[in-house]
């Protein structure tokens, strides 16, 4: 039996995937409304396949959910997947992790069950050793390594691909000071993944915790790097960041992924994790200048959209600007820290009228911008009678738009391709004034 504490995106995905594999899973969460939704298989968030899995494992009885933490007492494995929300100082709030550790410890007190406790929440280095372990030891009255085995096992799930990334992980990182705990969790994963088992890295808690942050910081840095090169290319006729990225990516020490330039990275992970890492470094009296620069580069990157719009139209006052794509990336409705937000605010501040469309994030956008902007029901309606159209998120649906859609629909066909999804030559030949991230001036 497996228990999963915290049924947010990571917890629910973990729970439904394990239940789908045939394990008996108990999902534990304090939020009754959330539990009710899971029981009824109502969507909690936008994530491909999760609802399907949810329905099937609730129907088969392989997943049950409860707010009663003591139900974890008979579990062989207990995952901690609670949220670690940001604090004002950029650090993370470990309150939910602490509560989960207390509940796990208390339920272990009267149980003779040996439990593998696995911290999957993203936590700053030292959390498993200095917070989770002593709490469980105190509450359970048992020593780590005796009544329970504690390990850190970060997740590397992308939004929009969370089920795929859980079922086909590219690596498994297990950190612990307890070699039995590592061995036990490794055996579990060998059974779970069988011949699909990826490389396993066995290490300390601290390394496992830091690998997660290093991973996201590195990917964010890679994007901010190519965005910097894009900004250079934008000022030089003949330069194009797409070709530069292709050339760079051919170096197998660099690799082609995460070199798609844009108006900046967003989402619930990169911004939060980089801030937490910076705040953590400061607690060590170390200023991580490189990571601070990545965050700063990203903060101002969205201004490039306004810069390009002004290059195209001079003044934005009174202009109708169509914004295509609001979610922080395609295949999600998530607008947390999405670059569409500063872009729309910047356009409004310049006196522009904004009309926006996104295939999934309209509800979130309405909640955020209310009647400050207009909302379209499809991309073509969005660009109707507009003076400029900005592509912010690279949804597949936008890639099928042709130059004639822009020429026929817009008041004046001025396109800013913020994700490089269109061919500059085709669009220019069709009469579209074409501007793009990382593309040297064409006019
Ligand atoms: C990220 C990591 O990729 C996952 O490995 C990690 O598990 C997850 O955070 C997490 O910590 O939970 P995610 O936030 O879903 O996943 O998003 P990504 O696909 O990494 O994209 C992040 C941002 O970078 C998006 O705004 C995206 O548009 C942008 N990006 C990405 C680019 O602008 N260019 C690229 O080439 C790649």
GROMACS .gro file of C-alpha atoms and ligand atoms in nm:
model
  480
    1UNK     CA    1   0.000   0.000   0.000
    2UNK     CA    2   0.120   0.350  -0.084
    3UNK     CA    3   0.013   0.684   0.065
    4UNK     CA    4   0.057   1.019  -0.105
    5UNK     CA    5   0.045   1.330   0.116
    6UNK     CA    6  -0.065   1.635  -0.081
    7UNK     CA    7  -0.279   1.602  -0.394
    8UNK     CA    8  -0.166   1.898  -0.601
    9UNK     CA    9  -0.025   1.847  -0.949
   10UNK     CA   10   0.274   1.633  -0.842
   11UNK     CA   11   0.081   1.438  -0.577
   12UNK     CA   12  -0.223   1.360  -0.789
   13UNK     CA   13  -0.011   1.261  -1.090
   14UNK     CA   14   0.203   1.035  -0.867
   15UNK     CA   15  -0.107   0.882  -0.707
   16UNK     CA   16  -0.297   0.811  -1.029
   17UNK     CA   17   0.010   0.671  -1.207
   18UNK     CA   18   0.090   0.431  -0.920
   19UNK     CA   19  -0.275   0.328  -0.887
   20UNK     CA   20  -0.293   0.277  -1.263
   21UNK     CA   21   0.003   0.039  -1.231
   22UNK     CA   22  -0.203  -0.168  -0.989
   23UNK     CA   23  -0.076  -0.043  -0.652
   24UNK     CA   24  -0.330   0.031  -0.381
   25UNK     CA   25  -0.296   0.406  -0.321
   26UNK     CA   26  -0.439   0.637  -0.055
   27UNK     CA   27  -0.429   1.006  -0.139
   28UNK     CA   28  -0.429   1.234   0.164
   29UNK     CA   29  -0.512   1.603   0.153
   30UNK     CA   30  -0.661   1.856   0.393
   31UNK     CA   31  -0.867   2.026   0.126
   32UNK     CA   32  -1.213   1.862   0.127
   33UNK     CA   33  -1.320   2.038  -0.188
   34UNK     CA   34  -1.018   1.893  -0.369
   35UNK     CA   35  -1.092   1.543  -0.232
   36UNK     CA   36  -1.451   1.568  -0.350
   37UNK     CA   37  -1.337   1.665  -0.697
   38UNK     CA   38  -1.096   1.372  -0.715
   39UNK     CA   39  -1.366   1.130  -0.591
   40UNK     CA   40  -1.603   1.260  -0.858
   41UNK     CA   41  -1.325   1.269  -1.117
   42UNK     CA   42  -1.383   1.639  -1.181
   43UNK     CA   43  -1.081   1.818  -1.325
   44UNK     CA   44  -0.857   1.986  -1.067
   45UNK     CA   45  -0.619   2.136  -1.318
   46UNK     CA   46  -0.544   2.117  -1.687
   47UNK     CA   47  -0.308   1.828  -1.749
   48UNK     CA   48  -0.338   1.578  -2.034
   49UNK     CA   49  -0.445   1.225  -1.934
   50UNK     CA   50  -0.481   1.298  -1.559
   51UNK     CA   51  -0.861   1.301  -1.569
   52UNK     CA   52  -0.873   0.976  -1.765
   53UNK     CA   53  -0.641   0.810  -1.512
   54UNK     CA   54  -0.831   0.965  -1.221
   55UNK     CA   55  -1.163   0.823  -1.348
   56UNK     CA   56  -1.022   0.479  -1.408
   57UNK     CA   57  -0.841   0.437  -1.074
   58UNK     CA   58  -1.134   0.573  -0.871
   59UNK     CA   59  -1.366   0.333  -1.055
   60UNK     CA   60  -1.132   0.037  -1.000
   61UNK     CA   61  -1.093   0.127  -0.632
   62UNK     CA   62  -0.712   0.140  -0.666
   63UNK     CA   63  -0.714   0.503  -0.549
   64UNK     CA   64  -0.906   0.627  -0.247
   65UNK     CA   65  -0.872   0.974  -0.101
   66UNK     CA   66  -0.917   1.101   0.250
   67UNK     CA   67  -0.833   1.388   0.482
   68UNK     CA   68  -0.756   1.139   0.758
   69UNK     CA   69  -0.376   1.125   0.775
   70UNK     CA   70  -0.382   0.826   1.010
   71UNK     CA   71  -0.493   0.617   0.710
   72UNK     CA   72  -0.127   0.614   0.603
   73UNK     CA   73  -0.033   0.395   0.900
   74UNK     CA   74  -0.042   0.067   0.708
   75UNK     CA   75   0.142   0.193   0.401
   76UNK     CA   76   0.477   0.053   0.288
   77UNK     CA   77   0.562   0.373   0.105
   78UNK     CA   78   0.459   0.726   0.197
   79UNK     CA   79   0.525   1.010  -0.048
   80UNK     CA   80   0.538   1.371   0.066
   81UNK     CA   81   0.419   1.575  -0.231
   82UNK     CA   82   0.275   1.879  -0.053
   83UNK     CA   83   0.326   2.229  -0.190
   84UNK     CA   84   0.613   2.454  -0.087
   85UNK     CA   85   0.470   2.799  -0.168
   86UNK     CA   86   0.688   3.107  -0.200
   87UNK     CA   87   0.731   3.346   0.087
   88UNK     CA   88   0.765   3.723   0.049
   89UNK     CA   89   1.145   3.701   0.076
   90UNK     CA   90   1.158   3.454  -0.217
   91UNK     CA   91   1.223   3.158   0.013
   92UNK     CA   92   0.980   2.869   0.047
   93UNK     CA   93   0.724   2.796   0.313
   94UNK     CA   94   0.792   2.453   0.458
   95UNK     CA   95   0.475   2.454   0.671
   96UNK     CA   96   0.298   2.184   0.470
   97UNK     CA   97   0.607   1.963   0.468
   98UNK     CA   98   0.627   2.003   0.843
   99UNK     CA   99   0.258   1.914   0.886
  100UNK     CA  100   0.296   1.608   0.665
  101UNK     CA  101   0.600   1.493   0.867
  102UNK     CA  102   0.406   1.537   1.192
  103UNK     CA  103   0.111   1.336   1.058
  104UNK     CA  104   0.334   1.061   0.922
  105UNK     CA  105   0.525   1.040   1.251
  106UNK     CA  106   0.205   1.027   1.458
  107UNK     CA  107   0.050   0.755   1.246
  108UNK     CA  108   0.371   0.552   1.276
  109UNK     CA  109   0.370   0.573   1.655
  110UNK     CA  110   0.125   0.289   1.708
  111UNK     CA  111   0.214   0.091   1.402
  112UNK     CA  112   0.470  -0.186   1.368
  113UNK     CA  113   0.489  -0.119   0.995
  114UNK     CA  114   0.832  -0.024   0.852
  115UNK     CA  115   0.769   0.268   0.622
  116UNK     CA  116   0.966   0.418   0.338
  117UNK     CA  117   0.907   0.793   0.362
  118UNK     CA  118   0.991   0.977   0.043
  119UNK     CA  119   1.020   1.353   0.012
  120UNK     CA  120   0.919   1.447  -0.342
  121UNK     CA  121   0.822   1.809  -0.273
  122UNK     CA  122   1.080   2.060  -0.395
  123UNK     CA  123   1.264   2.161  -0.079
  124UNK     CA  124   1.582   2.353  -0.003
  125UNK     CA  125   1.892   2.149   0.083
  126UNK     CA  126   1.893   2.032   0.443
  127UNK     CA  127   1.513   1.995   0.469
  128UNK     CA  128   1.499   1.614   0.484
  129UNK     CA  129   1.787   1.586   0.730
  130UNK     CA  130   1.712   1.884   0.953
  131UNK     CA  131   1.334   1.913   0.939
  132UNK     CA  132   1.157   1.598   0.819
  133UNK     CA  133   1.376   1.341   0.996
  134UNK     CA  134   1.372   1.493   1.345
  135UNK     CA  135   0.997   1.556   1.329
  136UNK     CA  136   0.914   1.199   1.226
  137UNK     CA  137   1.155   1.063   1.489
  138UNK     CA  138   0.998   1.278   1.759
  139UNK     CA  139   0.636   1.207   1.665
  140UNK     CA  140   0.681   0.836   1.604
  141UNK     CA  141   0.923   0.764   1.885
  142UNK     CA  142   1.123   0.564   1.628
  143UNK     CA  143   1.471   0.613   1.491
  144UNK     CA  144   1.528   0.679   1.124
  145UNK     CA  145   1.658   0.355   0.972
  146UNK     CA  146   1.461   0.147   1.225
  147UNK     CA  147   1.087   0.220   1.208
  148UNK     CA  148   1.112   0.414   0.885
  149UNK     CA  149   1.357   0.486   0.605
  150UNK     CA  150   1.373   0.843   0.479
  151UNK     CA  151   1.478   0.939   0.128
  152UNK     CA  152   1.464   1.242  -0.098
  153UNK     CA  153   1.341   1.172  -0.448
  154UNK     CA  154   1.283   1.492  -0.649
  155UNK     CA  155   1.042   1.505  -0.940
  156UNK     CA  156   1.124   1.639  -1.285
  157UNK     CA  157   0.771   1.660  -1.427
  158UNK     CA  158   0.688   1.915  -1.690
  159UNK     CA  159   0.343   2.068  -1.693
  160UNK     CA  160   0.151   1.929  -1.986
  161UNK     CA  161   0.365   1.615  -1.988
  162UNK     CA  162   0.341   1.515  -1.623
  163UNK     CA  163   0.197   1.166  -1.684
  164UNK     CA  164   0.450   1.092  -1.956
  165UNK     CA  165   0.738   1.215  -1.739
  166UNK     CA  166   0.618   0.998  -1.448
  167UNK     CA  167   0.584   0.689  -1.664
  168UNK     CA  168   0.904   0.745  -1.863
  169UNK     CA  169   1.144   0.931  -1.633
  170UNK     CA  170   1.485   1.010  -1.778
  171UNK     CA  171   1.651   0.952  -1.441
  172UNK     CA  172   1.573   0.869  -1.081
  173UNK     CA  173   1.756   1.052  -0.804
  174UNK     CA  174   1.746   0.896  -0.459
  175UNK     CA  175   1.911   1.078  -0.169
  176UNK     CA  176   1.947   0.942   0.182
  177UNK     CA  177   2.194   0.886   0.460
  178UNK     CA  178   2.034   0.546   0.509
  179UNK     CA  179   2.164   0.287   0.262
  180UNK     CA  180   1.868   0.054   0.336
  181UNK     CA  181   1.625   0.331   0.244
  182UNK     CA  182   1.805   0.384  -0.087
  183UNK     CA  183   1.809   0.009  -0.156
  184UNK     CA  184   1.440  -0.030  -0.076
  185UNK     CA  185   1.329   0.260  -0.291
  186UNK     CA  186   1.554   0.147  -0.575
  187UNK     CA  187   1.397  -0.203  -0.563
  188UNK     CA  188   1.052  -0.045  -0.572
  189UNK     CA  189   1.140   0.157  -0.881
  190UNK     CA  190   1.299  -0.146  -1.047
  191UNK     CA  191   0.971  -0.331  -0.997
  192UNK     CA  192   0.766  -0.031  -1.114
  193UNK     CA  193   0.960   0.047  -1.429
  194UNK     CA  194   1.093  -0.303  -1.506
  195UNK     CA  195   1.281  -0.290  -1.838
  196UNK     CA  196   1.210   0.085  -1.871
  197UNK     CA  197   1.417   0.166  -1.564
  198UNK     CA  198   1.624   0.481  -1.631
  199UNK     CA  199   1.965   0.556  -1.475
  200UNK     CA  200   1.946   0.580  -1.096
  201UNK     CA  201   2.163   0.821  -0.903
  202UNK     CA  202   2.214   0.729  -0.538
  203UNK     CA  203   2.335   1.013  -0.326
  204UNK     CA  204   2.287   1.223  -0.012
  205UNK     CA  205   1.968   1.408   0.078
  206UNK     CA  206   2.141   1.741   0.017
  207UNK     CA  207   2.263   1.647  -0.331
  208UNK     CA  208   1.919   1.520  -0.428
  209UNK     CA  209   1.759   1.841  -0.301
  210UNK     CA  210   2.013   2.058  -0.482
  211UNK     CA  211   1.996   1.860  -0.808
  212UNK     CA  212   1.633   1.965  -0.843
  213UNK     CA  213   1.718   2.335  -0.805
  214UNK     CA  214   2.031   2.310  -1.020
  215UNK     CA  215   1.825   2.145  -1.291
  216UNK     CA  216   1.565   2.418  -1.312
  217UNK     CA  217   1.823   2.695  -1.272
  218UNK     CA  218   2.029   2.550  -1.555
  219UNK     CA  219   1.732   2.520  -1.790
  220UNK     CA  220   1.619   2.875  -1.708
  221UNK     CA  221   1.975   2.995  -1.770
  222UNK     CA  222   1.980   2.821  -2.107
  223UNK     CA  223   1.659   2.998  -2.211
  224UNK     CA  224   1.778   3.334  -2.078
  225UNK     CA  225   2.105   3.283  -2.262
  226UNK     CA  226   1.939   3.228  -2.598
  227UNK     CA  227   1.702   3.518  -2.527
  228UNK     CA  228   2.008   3.739  -2.476
  229UNK     CA  229   2.153   3.624  -2.807
  230UNK     CA  230   1.809   3.689  -2.962
  231UNK     CA  231   1.819   4.047  -2.839
  232UNK     CA  232   2.160   4.096  -2.999
  233UNK     CA  233   2.044   3.939  -3.326
  234UNK     CA  234   1.736   4.164  -3.334
  235UNK     CA  235   1.952   4.471  -3.390
  236UNK     CA  236   2.151   4.324  -3.679
  237UNK     CA  237   2.012   4.289  -4.031
  238UNK     CA  238   2.100   3.940  -4.152
  239UNK     CA  239   2.105   3.782  -3.806
  240UNK     CA  240   1.854   3.523  -3.691
  241UNK     CA  241   1.855   3.354  -3.351
  242UNK     CA  242   1.683   3.044  -3.494
  243UNK     CA  243   1.981   2.969  -3.711
  244UNK     CA  244   2.222   3.064  -3.435
  245UNK     CA  245   2.043   2.828  -3.194
  246UNK     CA  246   2.053   2.551  -3.454
  247UNK     CA  247   2.428   2.600  -3.494
  248UNK     CA  248   2.481   2.614  -3.120
  249UNK     CA  249   2.266   2.309  -3.055
  250UNK     CA  250   2.474   2.100  -3.293
  251UNK     CA  251   2.755   2.112  -3.040
  252UNK     CA  252   2.672   1.802  -2.841
  253UNK     CA  253   2.814   1.963  -2.529
  254UNK     CA  254   2.533   2.221  -2.560
  255UNK     CA  255   2.247   2.023  -2.720
  256UNK     CA  256   1.948   2.163  -2.909
  257UNK     CA  257   1.686   2.169  -2.632
  258UNK     CA  258   1.577   2.480  -2.439
  259UNK     CA  259   1.720   2.710  -2.704
  260UNK     CA  260   1.387   2.847  -2.831
  261UNK     CA  261   1.399   3.221  -2.784
  262UNK     CA  262   1.094   3.411  -2.668
  263UNK     CA  263   0.973   3.688  -2.440
  264UNK     CA  264   1.090   3.500  -2.131
  265UNK     CA  265   1.025   3.191  -1.922
  266UNK     CA  266   0.742   3.162  -1.673
  267UNK     CA  267   0.531   2.907  -1.490
  268UNK     CA  268   0.506   2.784  -1.137
  269UNK     CA  269   0.851   2.624  -1.122
  270UNK     CA  270   1.137   2.825  -1.272
  271UNK     CA  271   1.048   3.160  -1.107
  272UNK     CA  272   0.975   3.005  -0.768
  273UNK     CA  273   1.271   2.769  -0.767
  274UNK     CA  274   1.525   3.029  -0.878
  275UNK     CA  275   1.404   3.271  -0.611
  276UNK     CA  276   1.418   2.998  -0.348
  277UNK     CA  277   1.770   2.905  -0.455
  278UNK     CA  278   1.887   3.268  -0.439
  279UNK     CA  279   1.732   3.314  -0.094
  280UNK     CA  280   1.886   2.988   0.023
  281UNK     CA  281   2.231   3.096  -0.104
  282UNK     CA  282   2.195   3.423   0.085
  283UNK     CA  283   2.134   3.225   0.404
  284UNK     CA  284   2.478   3.072   0.334
  285UNK     CA  285   2.623   3.421   0.287
  286UNK     CA  286   2.675   3.358  -0.080
  287UNK     CA  287   2.541   3.574  -0.363
  288UNK     CA  288   2.474   3.353  -0.666
  289UNK     CA  289   2.537   3.633  -0.918
  290UNK     CA  290   2.482   3.416  -1.223
  291UNK     CA  291   2.140   3.299  -1.108
  292UNK     CA  292   2.045   3.652  -1.003
  293UNK     CA  293   2.141   3.771  -1.351
  294UNK     CA  294   1.922   3.501  -1.509
  295UNK     CA  295   1.623   3.620  -1.307
  296UNK     CA  296   1.695   3.984  -1.392
  297UNK     CA  297   1.742   3.905  -1.762
  298UNK     CA  298   1.405   3.732  -1.760
  299UNK     CA  299   1.235   4.016  -1.576
  300UNK     CA  300   1.313   4.258  -1.856
  301UNK     CA  301   1.282   4.016  -2.149
  302UNK     CA  302   0.906   4.070  -2.184
  303UNK     CA  303   0.976   4.436  -2.267
  304UNK     CA  304   1.106   4.318  -2.602
  305UNK     CA  305   0.745   4.263  -2.709
  306UNK     CA  306   0.662   4.629  -2.642
  307UNK     CA  307   0.988   4.735  -2.804
  308UNK     CA  308   0.904   4.542  -3.122
  309UNK     CA  309   0.545   4.670  -3.124
  310UNK     CA  310   0.676   5.026  -3.100
  311UNK     CA  311   0.930   4.961  -3.370
  312UNK     CA  312   0.641   4.849  -3.591
  313UNK     CA  313   0.375   5.107  -3.501
  314UNK     CA  314   0.573   5.391  -3.337
  315UNK     CA  315   0.298   5.492  -3.093
  316UNK     CA  316   0.075   5.225  -2.941
  317UNK     CA  317  -0.182   5.475  -2.815
  318UNK     CA  318  -0.532   5.377  -2.924
  319UNK     CA  319  -0.398   5.086  -3.132
  320UNK     CA  320  -0.580   4.755  -3.123
  321UNK     CA  321  -0.330   4.482  -3.042
  322UNK     CA  322  -0.415   4.113  -3.069
  323UNK     CA  323  -0.230   3.892  -2.822
  324UNK     CA  324  -0.227   3.524  -2.917
  325UNK     CA  325  -0.126   3.291  -2.633
  326UNK     CA  326  -0.164   3.367  -2.262
  327UNK     CA  327  -0.058   3.047  -2.085
  328UNK     CA  328   0.309   3.032  -1.980
  329UNK     CA  329   0.359   2.759  -2.237
  330UNK     CA  330   0.138   2.550  -2.467
  331UNK     CA  331  -0.081   2.260  -2.345
  332UNK     CA  332  -0.163   2.421  -2.013
  333UNK     CA  333  -0.410   2.677  -1.884
  334UNK     CA  334  -0.154   2.795  -1.631
  335UNK     CA  335  -0.083   3.168  -1.635
  336UNK     CA  336   0.132   3.177  -1.324
  337UNK     CA  337   0.424   3.411  -1.399
  338UNK     CA  338   0.334   3.394  -1.768
  339UNK     CA  339   0.509   3.657  -1.980
  340UNK     CA  340   0.171   3.743  -2.132
  341UNK     CA  341   0.095   3.929  -1.807
  342UNK     CA  342   0.373   4.193  -1.818
  343UNK     CA  343   0.328   4.218  -2.195
  344UNK     CA  344  -0.044   4.297  -2.166
  345UNK     CA  345   0.019   4.536  -1.876
  346UNK     CA  346   0.291   4.707  -2.079
  347UNK     CA  347   0.062   4.743  -2.382
  348UNK     CA  348  -0.218   4.887  -2.168
  349UNK     CA  349   0.029   5.129  -2.005
  350UNK     CA  350   0.115   5.254  -2.355
  351UNK     CA  351  -0.254   5.325  -2.420
  352UNK     CA  352  -0.315   5.025  -2.648
  353UNK     CA  353  -0.643   4.829  -2.659
  354UNK     CA  354  -0.575   4.462  -2.608
  355UNK     CA  355  -0.778   4.171  -2.736
  356UNK     CA  356  -0.653   3.830  -2.628
  357UNK     CA  357  -0.703   3.464  -2.705
  358UNK     CA  358  -0.565   3.140  -2.567
  359UNK     CA  359  -0.696   2.788  -2.635
  360UNK     CA  360  -0.695   2.697  -2.263
  361UNK     CA  361  -0.628   2.995  -2.037
  362UNK     CA  362  -0.928   3.223  -2.106
  363UNK     CA  363  -1.087   3.162  -1.766
  364UNK     CA  364  -0.764   3.246  -1.586
  365UNK     CA  365  -0.713   3.551  -1.805
  366UNK     CA  366  -1.062   3.684  -1.732
  367UNK     CA  367  -0.999   3.642  -1.362
  368UNK     CA  368  -0.677   3.837  -1.395
  369UNK     CA  369  -0.758   4.118  -1.640
  370UNK     CA  370  -1.139   4.140  -1.605
  371UNK     CA  371  -1.267   4.414  -1.832
  372UNK     CA  372  -0.930   4.583  -1.885
  373UNK     CA  373  -0.894   4.384  -2.208
  374UNK     CA  374  -1.123   4.213  -2.459
  375UNK     CA  375  -1.143   3.839  -2.510
  376UNK     CA  376  -1.180   3.653  -2.837
  377UNK     CA  377  -1.320   3.304  -2.892
  378UNK     CA  378  -1.069   3.199  -3.156
  379UNK     CA  379  -0.743   3.328  -3.306
  380UNK     CA  380  -0.900   3.471  -3.621
  381UNK     CA  381  -1.159   3.668  -3.427
  382UNK     CA  382  -0.877   3.791  -3.203
  383UNK     CA  383  -0.687   3.944  -3.492
  384UNK     CA  384  -0.999   4.101  -3.653
  385UNK     CA  385  -0.941   4.471  -3.727
  386UNK     CA  386  -0.625   4.481  -3.516
  387UNK     CA  387  -0.324   4.698  -3.588
  388UNK     CA  388  -0.071   4.444  -3.467
  389UNK     CA  389  -0.073   4.082  -3.358
  390UNK     CA  390   0.175   3.940  -3.106
  391UNK     CA  391   0.237   3.566  -3.074
  392UNK     CA  392   0.328   3.503  -2.709
  393UNK     CA  393   0.273   3.127  -2.667
  394UNK     CA  394   0.344   2.872  -2.940
  395UNK     CA  395   0.017   2.676  -2.943
  396UNK     CA  396  -0.016   2.426  -3.233
  397UNK     CA  397  -0.344   2.596  -3.327
  398UNK     CA  398  -0.154   2.917  -3.411
  399UNK     CA  399   0.102   2.741  -3.626
  400UNK     CA  400  -0.165   2.657  -3.885
  401UNK     CA  401  -0.259   3.022  -3.942
  402UNK     CA  402  -0.155   3.136  -4.287
  403UNK     CA  403  -0.030   3.477  -4.402
  404UNK     CA  404  -0.368   3.538  -4.568
  405UNK     CA  405  -0.546   3.501  -4.231
  406UNK     CA  406  -0.347   3.800  -4.107
  407UNK     CA  407  -0.376   3.999  -4.431
  408UNK     CA  408  -0.752   3.949  -4.458
  409UNK     CA  409  -0.844   3.992  -4.093
  410UNK     CA  410  -0.621   4.267  -3.960
  411UNK     CA  411  -0.664   4.637  -4.016
  412UNK     CA  412  -0.298   4.640  -4.110
  413UNK     CA  413  -0.110   4.310  -4.117
  414UNK     CA  414   0.168   4.368  -3.865
  415UNK     CA  415   0.287   4.051  -3.698
  416UNK     CA  416   0.528   4.006  -3.407
  417UNK     CA  417   0.629   3.644  -3.385
  418UNK     CA  418   0.743   3.604  -3.026
  419UNK     CA  419   0.795   3.228  -3.057
  420UNK     CA  420   0.933   3.198  -3.407
  421UNK     CA  421   0.655   2.977  -3.538
  422UNK     CA  422   0.623   3.137  -3.883
  423UNK     CA  423   0.843   3.165  -4.187
  424UNK     CA  424   0.957   3.524  -4.231
  425UNK     CA  425   1.000   3.491  -4.608
  426UNK     CA  426   0.648   3.349  -4.671
  427UNK     CA  427   0.482   3.607  -4.450
  428UNK     CA  428   0.674   3.900  -4.591
  429UNK     CA  429   0.603   3.784  -4.948
  430UNK     CA  430   0.232   3.776  -4.867
  431UNK     CA  431   0.240   4.138  -4.754
  432UNK     CA  432   0.268   4.094  -4.377
  433UNK     CA  433   0.501   4.334  -4.198
  434UNK     CA  434   0.697   4.074  -4.005
  435UNK     CA  435   0.886   4.131  -3.681
  436UNK     CA  436   1.015   3.854  -3.459
  437UNK     CA  437   1.213   3.773  -3.150
  438UNK     CA  438   1.577   3.733  -3.246
  439UNK     CA  439   1.531   3.829  -3.611
  440UNK     CA  440   1.740   4.113  -3.750
  441UNK     CA  441   1.532   4.398  -3.898
  442UNK     CA  442   1.374   4.314  -4.236
  443UNK     CA  443   1.275   4.673  -4.314
  444LIG     C1  444   1.001   2.279  -1.546
  444LIG     C2  445   1.110   2.176  -1.579
  444LIG     O1  446   1.126   2.167  -1.721
  444LIG     C3  447   1.074   2.037  -1.525
  444LIG     O2  448   1.182   1.947  -1.546
  444LIG     C4  449   1.049   2.050  -1.373
  444LIG     O3  450   1.014   1.926  -1.316
  444LIG     C5  451   0.938   2.150  -1.350
  444LIG     O4  452   0.978   2.277  -1.404
  444LIG     C6  453   0.916   2.160  -1.200
  444LIG     O5  454   1.005   2.207  -1.131
  444LIG     O6  455   0.815   2.107  -1.151
  444LIG     P1  456   0.767   2.344  -1.654
  444LIG     O7  457   0.759   2.455  -1.554
  444LIG     O8  458   0.647   2.261  -1.678
  444LIG     O9  459   0.883   2.242  -1.615
  444LIG    O10  460   0.803   2.416  -1.790
  444LIG     P2  461   0.915   2.404  -1.903
  444LIG    O11  462   0.867   2.319  -2.013
  444LIG    O12  463   1.047   2.372  -1.846
  444LIG    O13  464   0.917   2.555  -1.953
  444LIG     C7  465   0.946   2.662  -1.863
  444LIG     C8  466   0.943   2.794  -1.934
  444LIG    O14  467   1.054   2.807  -2.024
  444LIG     C9  468   0.818   2.817  -2.018
  444LIG    O15  469   0.774   2.949  -2.003
  444LIG    C10  470   0.866   2.793  -2.160
  444LIG    O16  471   0.792   2.860  -2.257
  444LIG    C11  472   1.008   2.847  -2.150
  444LIG     N1  473   1.098   2.792  -2.253
  444LIG    C12  474   1.134   2.662  -2.250
  444LIG    C13  475   1.145   2.874  -2.352
  444LIG    O17  476   1.115   2.996  -2.357
  444LIG     N2  477   1.230   2.823  -2.446
  444LIG    C14  478   1.267   2.694  -2.446
  444LIG    O18  479   1.346   2.653  -2.535
  444LIG    C15  480   1.218   2.611  -2.346
   0.00000   0.00000   0.00000
